[in-house]
Every structure is written in C-alpha cells, then in structure tokens.
mmCIF file of C-alpha atoms in Angstrom:
data_model
loop_
_atom_site.group_PDB
_atom_site.id
_atom_site.type_symbol
_atom_site.label_atom_id
_atom_site.label_comp_id
_atom_site.label_asym_id
_atom_site.label_seq_id
_atom_site.Cartn_x
_atom_site.Cartn_y
_atom_site.Cartn_z
ATOM 1 C CA MET A 1 95.632 119.741 77.972
ATOM 2 C CA THR A 2 97.875 122.359 76.321
ATOM 3 C CA PRO A 3 99.730 121.703 73.039
ATOM 4 C CA ASP A 4 102.943 121.147 75.025
ATOM 5 C CA SER A 5 101.347 118.730 77.522
ATOM 6 C CA PRO A 6 102.377 115.076 77.306
ATOM 7 C CA THR A 7 99.963 112.641 75.732
ATOM 8 C CA GLN A 8 98.352 109.912 77.820
ATOM 9 C CA ALA A 9 100.706 107.394 76.243
ATOM 10 C CA GLU A 10 103.703 109.524 77.199
ATOM 11 C CA LEU A 11 102.376 109.938 80.743
ATOM 12 C CA ALA A 12 101.810 106.191 81.032
ATOM 13 C CA ALA A 13 105.335 105.447 79.829
ATOM 14 C CA ALA A 14 106.794 107.929 82.311
ATOM 15 C CA GLY A 15 104.734 106.400 85.096
ATOM 16 C CA GLU A 16 105.769 102.870 84.240
ATOM 17 C CA ALA A 17 109.421 103.927 84.246
ATOM 18 C CA ARG A 18 109.034 105.182 87.830
ATOM 19 C CA LEU A 19 107.180 102.085 89.002
ATOM 20 C CA GLY A 20 109.972 99.562 88.468
ATOM 21 C CA TRP A 21 112.004 100.681 91.470
ATOM 22 C CA ILE A 22 108.936 100.876 93.710
ATOM 23 C CA ARG A 23 107.723 97.381 92.810
ATOM 24 C CA SER A 24 111.182 95.941 93.427
ATOM 25 C CA ARG A 25 111.198 97.254 97.015
ATOM 26 C CA MET A 26 107.646 96.230 98.011
ATOM 27 C CA HIS A 27 108.508 92.674 99.016
ATOM 28 C CA LEU A 28 105.397 92.094 101.128
ATOM 29 C CA LEU A 29 102.940 93.062 98.409
ATOM 30 C CA ARG A 30 104.831 90.907 95.929
ATOM 31 C CA GLU A 31 104.186 87.893 98.190
ATOM 32 C CA VAL A 32 100.520 88.846 98.577
ATOM 33 C CA ARG A 33 100.087 89.305 94.841
ATOM 34 C CA ALA A 34 101.483 85.848 94.077
ATOM 35 C CA ASP A 35 99.074 84.341 96.614
ATOM 36 C CA PHE A 36 96.102 86.325 95.306
ATOM 37 C CA GLU A 37 96.830 85.275 91.722
ATOM 38 C CA ARG A 38 96.484 81.642 92.799
ATOM 39 C CA ARG A 39 93.362 81.994 94.946
ATOM 40 C CA LEU A 40 91.464 84.963 93.383
ATOM 41 C CA PRO A 41 89.761 86.079 96.633
ATOM 42 C CA PHE A 42 88.056 89.037 94.898
ATOM 43 C CA ASP A 43 86.851 87.175 91.825
ATOM 44 C CA GLY A 44 83.802 88.959 90.409
ATOM 45 C CA MET A 45 83.970 91.836 92.926
ATOM 46 C CA THR A 46 84.403 95.566 92.330
ATOM 47 C CA ILE A 47 86.505 97.523 94.816
ATOM 48 C CA GLY A 48 85.880 101.275 94.869
ATOM 49 C CA VAL A 49 88.974 103.137 95.996
ATOM 50 C CA GLY A 50 89.621 106.651 97.244
ATOM 51 C CA LEU A 51 93.331 106.832 97.950
ATOM 52 C CA HIS A 52 96.300 109.088 97.224
ATOM 53 C CA THR A 53 97.299 107.942 93.733
ATOM 54 C CA GLU A 54 101.078 107.721 93.681
ATOM 55 C CA PRO A 55 103.508 104.901 92.820
ATOM 56 C CA LYS A 56 103.095 102.872 95.998
ATOM 57 C CA THR A 57 99.301 102.859 95.806
ATOM 58 C CA VAL A 58 99.554 101.730 92.185
ATOM 59 C CA VAL A 59 101.282 98.556 93.396
ATOM 60 C CA LEU A 60 98.407 97.979 95.844
ATOM 61 C CA PHE A 61 95.804 98.437 93.102
ATOM 62 C CA GLU A 62 97.699 96.008 90.874
ATOM 63 C CA THR A 63 97.750 93.485 93.735
ATOM 64 C CA LEU A 64 93.982 93.712 94.223
ATOM 65 C CA ALA A 65 93.394 93.359 90.482
ATOM 66 C CA ALA A 66 95.629 90.280 90.447
ATOM 67 C CA GLY A 67 93.232 88.832 93.034
ATOM 68 C CA GLY A 68 90.340 89.094 90.604
ATOM 69 C CA ALA A 69 88.978 92.513 91.556
ATOM 70 C CA THR A 70 87.751 95.211 89.237
ATOM 71 C CA VAL A 71 89.395 98.303 90.732
ATOM 72 C CA ILE A 72 87.837 101.706 90.069
ATOM 73 C CA GLY A 73 88.084 104.931 91.999
ATOM 74 C CA THR A 74 89.697 108.299 92.510
ATOM 75 C CA GLY A 75 92.721 109.857 94.116
ATOM 76 C CA ASN A 76 92.574 112.335 96.966
ATOM 77 C CA HIS A 77 92.159 116.023 96.273
ATOM 78 C CA GLY A 78 95.408 117.721 95.301
ATOM 79 C CA SER A 79 97.715 114.697 95.517
ATOM 80 C CA THR A 80 96.918 112.664 92.393
ATOM 81 C CA GLN A 81 99.952 111.987 90.199
ATOM 82 C CA ASP A 82 98.798 112.076 86.594
ATOM 83 C CA ASP A 83 101.418 109.674 85.247
ATOM 84 C CA MET A 84 100.227 107.042 87.736
ATOM 85 C CA VAL A 85 96.617 107.438 86.578
ATOM 86 C CA ALA A 86 97.764 106.976 82.978
ATOM 87 C CA ALA A 87 99.870 103.930 83.844
ATOM 88 C CA LEU A 88 96.930 102.307 85.634
ATOM 89 C CA ALA A 89 94.659 102.906 82.644
ATOM 90 C CA THR A 90 96.903 100.693 80.497
ATOM 91 C CA LYS A 91 96.189 97.854 82.976
ATOM 92 C CA GLY A 92 92.416 98.297 82.907
ATOM 93 C CA ILE A 93 92.278 100.103 86.257
ATOM 94 C CA THR A 94 90.217 103.305 86.153
ATOM 95 C CA ILE A 95 91.184 106.164 88.466
ATOM 96 C CA TYR A 96 89.210 109.361 87.928
ATOM 97 C CA GLY A 97 90.771 112.761 88.384
ATOM 98 C CA ARG A 98 93.885 114.819 87.906
ATOM 99 C CA ARG A 99 96.288 116.617 90.222
ATOM 100 C CA ASP A 100 94.785 120.018 89.373
ATOM 101 C CA ASP A 101 91.129 119.038 89.953
ATOM 102 C CA THR A 102 88.986 121.500 91.864
ATOM 103 C CA LEU A 103 87.242 120.331 95.026
ATOM 104 C CA GLU A 104 83.985 120.191 93.059
ATOM 105 C CA GLN A 105 85.594 117.951 90.442
ATOM 106 C CA HIS A 106 86.973 115.726 93.185
ATOM 107 C CA ILE A 107 83.522 115.315 94.715
ATOM 108 C CA GLY A 108 82.279 114.416 91.227
ATOM 109 C CA ASN A 109 84.994 111.754 91.035
ATOM 110 C CA LEU A 110 83.840 110.271 94.344
ATOM 111 C CA ASN A 111 80.308 110.087 92.997
ATOM 112 C CA ARG A 112 81.475 108.429 89.773
ATOM 113 C CA THR A 113 83.252 105.823 91.874
ATOM 114 C CA LEU A 114 80.034 104.993 93.726
ATOM 115 C CA ASP A 115 78.085 105.027 90.450
ATOM 116 C CA ALA A 116 80.170 101.995 89.429
ATOM 117 C CA GLY A 117 78.378 99.966 92.131
ATOM 118 C CA PRO A 118 81.361 98.794 94.207
ATOM 119 C CA ASP A 119 81.002 95.732 96.421
ATOM 120 C CA MET A 120 83.721 96.965 98.774
ATOM 121 C CA LEU A 121 85.400 100.286 99.559
ATOM 122 C CA LEU A 122 89.069 101.081 100.142
ATOM 123 C CA ASP A 123 88.662 104.498 101.705
ATOM 124 C CA ASN A 124 90.869 107.376 102.822
ATOM 125 C CA GLY A 125 89.312 110.015 105.039
ATOM 126 C CA ALA A 126 85.925 108.192 104.977
ATOM 127 C CA ASP A 127 84.884 110.162 101.891
ATOM 128 C CA LEU A 128 83.390 107.194 100.038
ATOM 129 C CA ALA A 129 81.718 105.551 103.046
ATOM 130 C CA ILE A 130 79.990 108.730 104.206
ATOM 131 C CA LEU A 131 78.981 109.701 100.668
ATOM 132 C CA ALA A 132 77.539 106.205 100.163
ATOM 133 C CA ALA A 133 75.491 106.653 103.353
ATOM 134 C CA ASP A 134 74.352 110.110 102.250
ATOM 135 C CA ARG A 135 73.251 108.727 98.866
ATOM 136 C CA GLY A 136 71.446 105.725 100.331
ATOM 137 C CA LEU A 137 73.901 103.286 98.738
ATOM 138 C CA ALA A 138 75.498 101.869 101.873
ATOM 139 C CA GLY A 139 73.177 98.863 101.913
ATOM 140 C CA THR A 140 74.655 97.570 98.650
ATOM 141 C CA ILE A 141 78.239 97.501 100.017
ATOM 142 C CA VAL A 142 79.463 94.433 101.912
ATOM 143 C CA GLY A 143 82.380 96.125 103.692
ATOM 144 C CA GLY A 144 85.647 97.925 103.337
ATOM 145 C CA THR A 145 88.724 99.469 104.893
ATOM 146 C CA GLU A 146 89.716 102.950 106.083
ATOM 147 C CA GLU A 147 93.319 104.101 105.888
ATOM 148 C CA THR A 148 93.615 107.180 108.094
ATOM 149 C CA THR A 149 93.304 108.743 111.537
ATOM 150 C CA SER A 150 91.019 111.408 110.087
ATOM 151 C CA GLY A 151 88.765 108.839 108.452
ATOM 152 C CA GLY A 152 88.526 106.734 111.596
ATOM 153 C CA LEU A 153 87.474 109.806 113.560
ATOM 154 C CA ARG A 154 84.816 110.695 110.975
ATOM 155 C CA LEU A 155 83.399 107.166 110.961
ATOM 156 C CA ARG A 156 83.142 107.115 114.756
ATOM 157 C CA ASP A 157 81.827 110.675 115.173
ATOM 158 C CA GLU A 158 80.229 112.202 112.083
ATOM 159 C CA ALA A 159 78.946 108.871 110.725
ATOM 160 C CA ASP A 160 78.202 107.130 114.031
ATOM 161 C CA GLY A 161 75.560 104.448 113.430
ATOM 162 C CA ARG A 162 75.173 105.267 109.727
ATOM 163 C CA ILE A 163 77.548 102.690 108.238
ATOM 164 C CA PRO A 164 75.790 99.294 108.070
ATOM 165 C CA PHE A 165 78.794 97.359 106.787
ATOM 166 C CA PRO A 166 82.090 96.447 108.502
ATOM 167 C CA VAL A 167 85.005 98.848 108.015
ATOM 168 C CA LEU A 168 88.422 97.654 109.144
ATOM 169 C CA VAL A 169 90.353 100.767 110.199
ATOM 170 C CA ILE A 170 93.939 100.241 109.096
ATOM 171 C CA ASN A 171 95.045 103.168 111.213
ATOM 172 C CA ASP A 172 94.006 101.262 114.366
ATOM 173 C CA SER A 173 96.737 98.705 113.732
ATOM 174 C CA PRO A 174 99.722 99.051 116.090
ATOM 175 C CA LEU A 175 101.931 98.131 113.120
ATOM 176 C CA LYS A 176 100.709 101.090 111.077
ATOM 177 C CA ALA A 177 100.923 103.376 114.098
ATOM 178 C CA ILE A 178 104.577 102.554 114.670
ATOM 179 C CA ALA A 179 105.940 101.975 111.180
ATOM 180 C CA GLU A 180 103.941 104.436 109.111
ATOM 181 C CA ASN A 181 102.422 107.072 111.364
ATOM 182 C CA ARG A 182 105.386 107.540 113.679
ATOM 183 C CA HIS A 183 108.473 106.712 111.647
ATOM 184 C CA ALA A 184 107.380 107.207 108.038
ATOM 185 C CA VAL A 185 105.313 110.357 108.576
ATOM 186 C CA GLY A 186 108.097 111.737 110.768
ATOM 187 C CA GLN A 187 110.675 111.076 108.063
ATOM 188 C CA SER A 188 108.578 112.263 105.119
ATOM 189 C CA THR A 189 107.461 115.427 106.908
ATOM 190 C CA VAL A 190 111.000 116.516 107.715
ATOM 191 C CA GLU A 191 112.311 115.537 104.275
ATOM 192 C CA SER A 192 109.457 117.374 102.542
ATOM 193 C CA PHE A 193 109.815 120.480 104.721
ATOM 194 C CA MET A 194 113.491 120.758 103.825
ATOM 195 C CA ARG A 195 112.926 120.091 100.114
ATOM 196 C CA ILE A 196 109.972 122.464 99.706
ATOM 197 C CA THR A 197 111.281 125.368 101.776
ATOM 198 C CA ASN A 198 115.059 124.832 101.383
ATOM 199 C CA LEU A 199 115.346 125.839 105.052
ATOM 200 C CA GLN A 200 117.485 124.123 107.667
ATOM 201 C CA ILE A 201 116.170 122.193 110.649
ATOM 202 C CA PRO A 202 118.983 122.777 113.206
ATOM 203 C CA GLY A 203 118.205 125.623 115.577
ATOM 204 C CA ARG A 204 114.772 126.335 114.103
ATOM 205 C CA ARG A 205 111.905 126.487 116.603
ATOM 206 C CA PHE A 206 109.065 124.122 115.650
ATOM 207 C CA VAL A 207 105.638 123.747 117.189
ATOM 208 C CA VAL A 208 104.036 120.383 116.438
ATOM 209 C CA VAL A 209 100.269 120.492 116.965
ATOM 210 C CA GLY A 210 99.028 117.044 117.905
ATOM 211 C CA TYR A 211 100.902 114.311 119.772
ATOM 212 C CA GLY A 212 99.259 111.212 118.391
ATOM 213 C CA TRP A 213 101.407 108.731 116.506
ATOM 214 C CA CYS A 214 102.003 111.117 113.582
ATOM 215 C CA GLY A 215 102.802 114.078 115.833
ATOM 216 C CA ARG A 216 105.168 111.936 117.893
ATOM 217 C CA GLY A 217 107.058 111.002 114.747
ATOM 218 C CA VAL A 218 107.229 114.553 113.404
ATOM 219 C CA ALA A 219 108.542 115.847 116.744
ATOM 220 C CA GLN A 220 111.058 112.998 117.044
ATOM 221 C CA TYR A 221 112.509 113.453 113.563
ATOM 222 C CA LEU A 222 112.674 117.246 113.835
ATOM 223 C CA ARG A 223 114.518 116.998 117.140
ATOM 224 C CA SER A 224 116.869 114.310 115.807
ATOM 225 C CA LEU A 225 118.057 116.777 113.148
ATOM 226 C CA GLY A 226 118.607 119.594 115.632
ATOM 227 C CA GLY A 227 115.209 121.277 115.640
ATOM 228 C CA VAL A 228 114.011 122.908 118.854
ATOM 229 C CA VAL A 229 110.562 121.390 119.327
ATOM 230 C CA ALA A 230 107.479 122.230 121.373
ATOM 231 C CA VAL A 231 104.191 120.333 121.372
ATOM 232 C CA VAL A 232 100.531 121.319 121.585
ATOM 233 C CA ASP A 233 97.854 118.756 122.436
ATOM 234 C CA SER A 234 94.478 119.400 124.055
ATOM 235 C CA ASP A 235 94.464 115.880 125.550
ATOM 236 C CA GLU A 236 96.096 116.088 128.975
ATOM 237 C CA LEU A 237 97.501 112.552 128.760
ATOM 238 C CA LYS A 238 99.194 113.203 125.436
ATOM 239 C CA ALA A 239 100.524 116.536 126.674
ATOM 240 C CA PHE A 240 101.842 114.683 129.747
ATOM 241 C CA GLU A 241 103.571 112.150 127.491
ATOM 242 C CA ALA A 242 105.142 114.928 125.397
ATOM 243 C CA ALA A 243 106.463 116.622 128.518
ATOM 244 C CA TYR A 244 107.996 113.355 129.742
ATOM 245 C CA ASP A 245 109.527 112.878 126.298
ATOM 246 C CA GLY A 246 111.371 116.130 126.911
ATOM 247 C CA TYR A 247 109.411 118.616 124.821
ATOM 248 C CA ARG A 248 108.227 122.031 125.833
ATOM 249 C CA VAL A 249 104.414 121.812 126.101
ATOM 250 C CA GLY A 250 101.818 124.571 125.953
ATOM 251 C CA THR A 251 98.720 125.858 124.212
ATOM 252 C CA ILE A 252 98.819 127.070 120.639
ATOM 253 C CA GLU A 253 98.182 130.584 121.932
ATOM 254 C CA GLU A 254 101.234 130.389 124.197
ATOM 255 C CA LEU A 255 103.561 128.838 121.642
ATOM 256 C CA ALA A 256 102.581 130.539 118.373
ATOM 257 C CA PRO A 257 104.628 133.722 118.980
ATOM 258 C CA TRP A 258 107.712 131.575 119.791
ATOM 259 C CA ALA A 259 107.539 129.384 116.683
ATOM 260 C CA ASP A 260 109.588 129.702 113.525
ATOM 261 C CA ALA A 261 107.397 126.952 112.039
ATOM 262 C CA VAL A 262 104.098 125.304 112.975
ATOM 263 C CA ILE A 263 103.157 121.839 111.693
ATOM 264 C CA THR A 264 99.706 120.377 112.364
ATOM 265 C CA ALA A 265 99.076 116.624 112.630
ATOM 266 C CA THR A 266 95.833 116.112 114.543
ATOM 267 C CA GLY A 267 93.065 114.752 112.305
ATOM 268 C CA HIS A 268 90.816 117.568 113.560
ATOM 269 C CA ALA A 269 89.613 120.843 112.045
ATOM 270 C CA ASN A 270 91.064 124.218 113.110
ATOM 271 C CA ALA A 271 94.100 122.871 114.900
ATOM 272 C CA LEU A 272 95.679 126.186 113.853
ATOM 273 C CA PRO A 273 92.700 128.555 114.220
ATOM 274 C CA ALA A 274 92.130 132.006 112.793
ATOM 275 C CA HIS A 275 92.664 133.954 116.030
ATOM 276 C CA VAL A 276 96.237 132.686 116.288
ATOM 277 C CA PHE A 277 97.473 133.973 112.933
ATOM 278 C CA GLU A 278 98.054 137.556 114.090
ATOM 279 C CA THR A 279 100.260 136.329 116.937
ATOM 280 C CA LEU A 280 102.649 134.300 114.747
ATOM 281 C CA ALA A 281 106.197 135.582 114.381
ATOM 282 C CA ASP A 282 107.073 137.478 111.225
ATOM 283 C CA GLY A 283 108.044 134.985 108.531
ATOM 284 C CA ALA A 284 106.764 131.908 110.382
ATOM 285 C CA VAL A 285 106.206 128.872 108.153
ATOM 286 C CA ILE A 286 102.963 126.957 108.607
ATOM 287 C CA GLY A 287 102.056 123.575 107.162
ATOM 288 C CA ASN A 288 99.854 120.536 107.692
ATOM 289 C CA VAL A 289 100.464 116.795 107.414
ATOM 290 C CA GLY A 290 96.998 115.678 108.522
ATOM 291 C CA HIS A 291 94.763 114.110 105.878
ATOM 292 C CA PHE A 292 92.391 117.059 105.411
ATOM 293 C CA LEU A 293 93.414 120.667 104.736
ATOM 294 C CA TRP A 294 90.950 121.850 107.387
ATOM 295 C CA GLU A 295 93.596 121.638 110.164
ATOM 296 C CA ILE A 296 94.768 125.159 109.254
ATOM 297 C CA ASP A 297 91.970 127.693 108.796
ATOM 298 C CA VAL A 298 93.280 128.725 105.390
ATOM 299 C CA PRO A 299 90.058 130.500 104.250
ATOM 300 C CA ALA A 300 90.221 132.791 107.293
ATOM 301 C CA LEU A 301 93.945 133.344 106.801
ATOM 302 C CA LYS A 302 93.507 134.431 103.183
ATOM 303 C CA ALA A 303 90.392 136.460 103.939
ATOM 304 C CA ALA A 304 92.403 138.510 106.438
ATOM 305 C CA ALA A 305 95.438 138.871 104.154
ATOM 306 C CA THR A 306 96.483 142.184 102.679
ATOM 307 C CA ASP A 307 98.398 140.348 99.941
ATOM 308 C CA VAL A 308 99.067 136.773 98.824
ATOM 309 C CA THR A 309 102.174 136.041 96.758
ATOM 310 C CA ILE A 310 103.388 132.756 95.320
ATOM 311 C CA VAL A 311 107.060 132.749 96.254
ATOM 312 C CA ALA A 312 107.957 129.235 95.078
ATOM 313 C CA THR A 313 106.271 126.020 94.066
ATOM 314 C CA ALA A 314 103.948 125.033 96.957
ATOM 315 C CA LEU A 315 104.889 128.154 98.957
ATOM 316 C CA GLU A 316 102.743 131.273 99.445
ATOM 317 C CA ARG A 317 103.619 134.431 101.345
ATOM 318 C CA ILE A 318 100.555 135.690 103.218
ATOM 319 C CA ASP A 319 100.852 139.351 104.294
ATOM 320 C CA LEU A 320 98.781 140.219 107.362
ATOM 321 C CA PRO A 321 97.249 143.517 108.519
ATOM 322 C CA ASN A 322 99.658 143.761 111.479
ATOM 323 C CA GLY A 323 102.593 144.149 109.068
ATOM 324 C CA ARG A 324 103.867 140.604 109.557
ATOM 325 C CA HIS A 325 103.736 137.749 107.079
ATOM 326 C CA VAL A 326 103.568 133.973 107.240
ATOM 327 C CA VAL A 327 104.561 131.376 104.651
ATOM 328 C CA LEU A 328 101.976 128.686 103.875
ATOM 329 C CA ILE A 329 103.062 125.297 102.505
ATOM 330 C CA ALA A 330 100.969 123.543 99.828
ATOM 331 C CA GLU A 331 97.805 125.572 100.510
ATOM 332 C CA GLY A 332 97.384 123.759 103.817
ATOM 333 C CA ARG A 333 97.206 120.314 102.217
ATOM 334 C CA MET A 334 99.180 117.295 103.434
ATOM 335 C CA PHE A 335 102.494 118.692 102.251
ATOM 336 C CA ASN A 336 104.428 115.446 102.149
ATOM 337 C CA LEU A 337 102.056 114.352 99.352
ATOM 338 C CA ALA A 338 100.813 117.636 97.911
ATOM 339 C CA GLY A 339 104.044 119.617 97.815
ATOM 340 C CA THR A 340 106.947 119.849 95.390
ATOM 341 C CA GLN A 341 107.944 116.506 93.820
ATOM 342 C CA PRO A 342 105.836 114.608 96.361
ATOM 343 C CA LYS A 343 107.310 111.369 97.642
ATOM 344 C CA GLY A 344 104.966 110.536 100.525
ATOM 345 C CA ASN A 345 105.871 107.996 103.141
ATOM 346 C CA SER A 346 108.700 105.516 102.695
ATOM 347 C CA ILE A 347 108.342 102.526 100.388
ATOM 348 C CA GLU A 348 108.841 100.025 103.215
ATOM 349 C CA SER A 349 106.216 101.594 105.477
ATOM 350 C CA MET A 350 103.629 101.644 102.702
ATOM 351 C CA ASP A 351 104.487 98.062 101.781
ATOM 352 C CA LEU A 352 103.581 97.101 105.342
ATOM 353 C CA GLY A 353 100.462 99.275 105.414
ATOM 354 C CA PHE A 354 99.233 98.026 102.075
ATOM 355 C CA MET A 355 99.749 94.393 103.084
ATOM 356 C CA LEU A 356 97.419 95.212 105.980
ATOM 357 C CA GLN A 357 95.007 96.767 103.467
ATOM 358 C CA ALA A 358 95.085 93.799 101.091
ATOM 359 C CA LEU A 359 94.636 91.150 103.800
ATOM 360 C CA SER A 360 91.892 93.180 105.491
ATOM 361 C CA LEU A 361 89.956 93.474 102.238
ATOM 362 C CA GLU A 362 90.415 89.731 101.749
ATOM 363 C CA ARG A 363 88.922 89.133 105.235
ATOM 364 C CA VAL A 364 85.918 91.289 104.334
ATOM 365 C CA ALA A 365 85.471 89.482 101.014
ATOM 366 C CA LEU A 366 85.744 85.936 102.348
ATOM 367 C CA ASN A 367 84.711 86.062 106.006
ATOM 368 C CA ARG A 368 82.636 89.164 106.626
ATOM 369 C CA ALA A 369 80.225 87.195 108.852
ATOM 370 C CA SER A 370 82.971 87.284 111.495
ATOM 371 C CA LEU A 371 82.893 91.100 111.525
ATOM 372 C CA VAL A 372 80.422 93.547 113.041
ATOM 373 C CA PRO A 373 78.955 96.576 111.223
ATOM 374 C CA GLY A 374 80.780 99.887 111.434
ATOM 375 C CA PRO A 375 84.407 100.873 112.083
ATOM 376 C CA GLN A 376 86.576 98.361 113.943
ATOM 377 C CA PRO A 377 90.228 97.376 114.358
ATOM 378 C CA ILE A 378 92.003 94.915 112.110
ATOM 379 C CA PRO A 379 91.728 91.343 113.482
ATOM 380 C CA ASP A 380 94.709 90.461 115.647
ATOM 381 C CA ASP A 381 95.732 87.472 113.535
ATOM 382 C CA ILE A 382 96.273 89.749 110.526
ATOM 383 C CA ASN A 383 98.457 92.109 112.572
ATOM 384 C CA ARG A 384 100.560 89.241 113.862
ATOM 385 C CA HIS A 385 100.935 87.615 110.442
ATOM 386 C CA VAL A 386 102.131 90.897 108.931
ATOM 387 C CA ALA A 387 104.497 91.488 111.874
ATOM 388 C CA ARG A 388 106.117 88.096 111.287
ATOM 389 C CA ARG A 389 106.519 88.772 107.577
ATOM 390 C CA VAL A 390 108.046 92.225 108.205
ATOM 391 C CA LEU A 391 110.564 90.772 110.654
ATOM 392 C CA ALA A 392 111.521 88.175 108.044
ATOM 393 C CA VAL A 393 111.922 90.778 105.286
ATOM 394 C CA LEU A 394 113.982 93.019 107.577
ATOM 395 C CA GLY A 395 116.197 90.103 108.492
ATOM 396 C CA ALA A 396 115.707 91.205 112.088
ATOM 397 C CA SER A 397 117.232 88.018 113.482
ATOM 398 C CA ARG A 398 120.557 88.812 111.866
#
C-alpha cells in the first residue's frame, strides 16, 4: 500500500456506499435472506468460496452468513474489487486477495481457503474442488456448487471420477442459461467493449467464437446494435443453429482475416490459437469473456510480439512481425469483469443466479443424501421455484 492508498476503513466505507443500490435491486436474495435468518440452514457450517468478488457477490455472501454459515474464501484472479473485500471484513467475512494479485498469490489464496476446513464449496471454474482433490481433502467436504460453464467442463473432464461429493452445477440450469449466460453476458460484453475501447458497434465486423448460451447472447446483442457478426463453433449442431439464426459461419482460420474484432466465449483453451494471430487484420481487437484467460493464447501472442504498448487502461497494442498489430483487451481475462470500471452481469440476472446458488447450497446442507457424488444439474424443483419467484418479481402477468 502506497502512502496515497486508501486505508482499509476508507475502502470499506466506499464499498458500503456502493452496496446500497445493489442490495435494493436484489429482491430474490432479500427474500432468501429473510428465510435463512429464521431457519439457519447452515448453522455451524463453513462455506469456502471462490467467486468474483464484486458488489453482487457480496450480497450472496451476506445471505449465506445470515443463514448461519461462516463464509471464507477468495475472489477470482484479476477481478477482485478491493473495496468489496474491505466491506466484507467489517461483517466478519474473510475474502483473501486483491485485484493486483499475481497468479501465484491467487493459488495461495485458494489454498488458504481450503486450509480453513470448509464443509461446503461455492466454486467458480472448479478451482477449489480440483485443488481439494489434488490435496487429498475432498473426503472432508460434504458438497458444493459450481457457477460456470468452464468449471462444469473441468469437473466432467479433467476431474472425472475424482470428486466424491455432490456438486450442483448452477450453469446447467435453464434459468441461468437464458437469463445470465445469454442475456446478461450478451449485454455486459457489448457494454464493456464499448466502454473499454470507446469504439462503435454499428458496421464493425465481429467474430464470436463459441455458440453456446454465452456466445448466442454476445452475437445477439452485437447484431442488435448494428454489428456485422460471424460465428465460429467446432460443434456442427451449434454451427448449424448459428447459420439458421442468420449469422455467417466458418472456421477461425477463414474468418480471422475478415474480423475487426474477435470475442471468445467457449469455456475451452486456445479458442483463438497462436497460428491465427498473423492472419488477423491490422488493428483487430481481441478479447475474451470466458471464465479462464486461456481462451486466447496470450503467452504465444506476446512471445511473438515485436513490441507491446499499453495504450489505455485494459488495452494493449501488440505489434507483430508481419507489420500488423492487434489490440488485446484486459490481458485476455474475462473483460466484462476484469476491464475498466468492471460492472459484470446485470443485477437482476445475478439476483436470479445467486438465488439458485443459495437454494442449491441449502439442498446440499440439508438433504445431500438425495444427491449423487460428482457434478450434476440443479434439482428441477429448485429451478421451478426460482422461475415462479422471478415471474412474480418481474410482474410478468401485468
């Protein structure tokens, strides 16, 4: 901390000032919190969390604590908002880490979270679950949740058969797919792209890599604002869907030279691989909204660069040997949460998603015998309960 840096008390006060508006708009979590305060479903339990620490997640952590839980954990690498960490500390909730942590420090924070001996995990990207398995700690955990596409893929592939406790994958919920992944990620990606780059959408040629729920939303919102959009997806059925939705469809090799901007949203590594960089148009903007920064091969890009220049906050100009340059957003991190003045997904979408999180953790705490080990979808009754509550909050019948 430099002499001019705010104190922890000043950070906490700034964080609390930002939280009032967020809390007032998260109607679903307010209902859940009132219920949890009466019933204390997590009484005596410790929940280890690994989740982007920003205002909306703070409201979730407060809700779990109101239900009797001791909440301890870490943010995700590069997206932690320091004033939120300070605000949580005043409520007895410990979140390790800072926005400027190195990857090594972040891994240390994950280990410190597991050192606290959590009974349950609230995970993002499967970092905690897989680390617990690697450390031989998985047998002490009764269950948990996983937030993301990327984490669900890791649990089913990389960690197949290694997780002995039930993990309810929030991303499997059709509610999250529609409300958060499609609409909220679509909105926040376009809003963040415009704010970070100060470039217009109309007439710009975009390639969206990945046509899952997030990619669908990104493509939809770009096109709705006048972007000219093409889609890459290695799955023939998703490529077929994109074509029938009216998008140009091709391989990344075919479309890279055409693109003014490339946005990855796949959940997989090397969605924008090294061999494509030299074919990108001069001045092309590249960015990622998948959970992990591995979707763009940034190490290879910078290793090949003749020069790297910071041109603005969260923007780097990468000069290439062929005389062209590309502009990289937020070092390849999820730029709607790791870019300039990060806002993330909309308040309403996260309210819905975090109600799913809270009720899923409650199911694990109180009725885990009804669940099988390993990753699995949210029980249908939880999805339907949340759907009814969202319709009521929206006043959809009006």
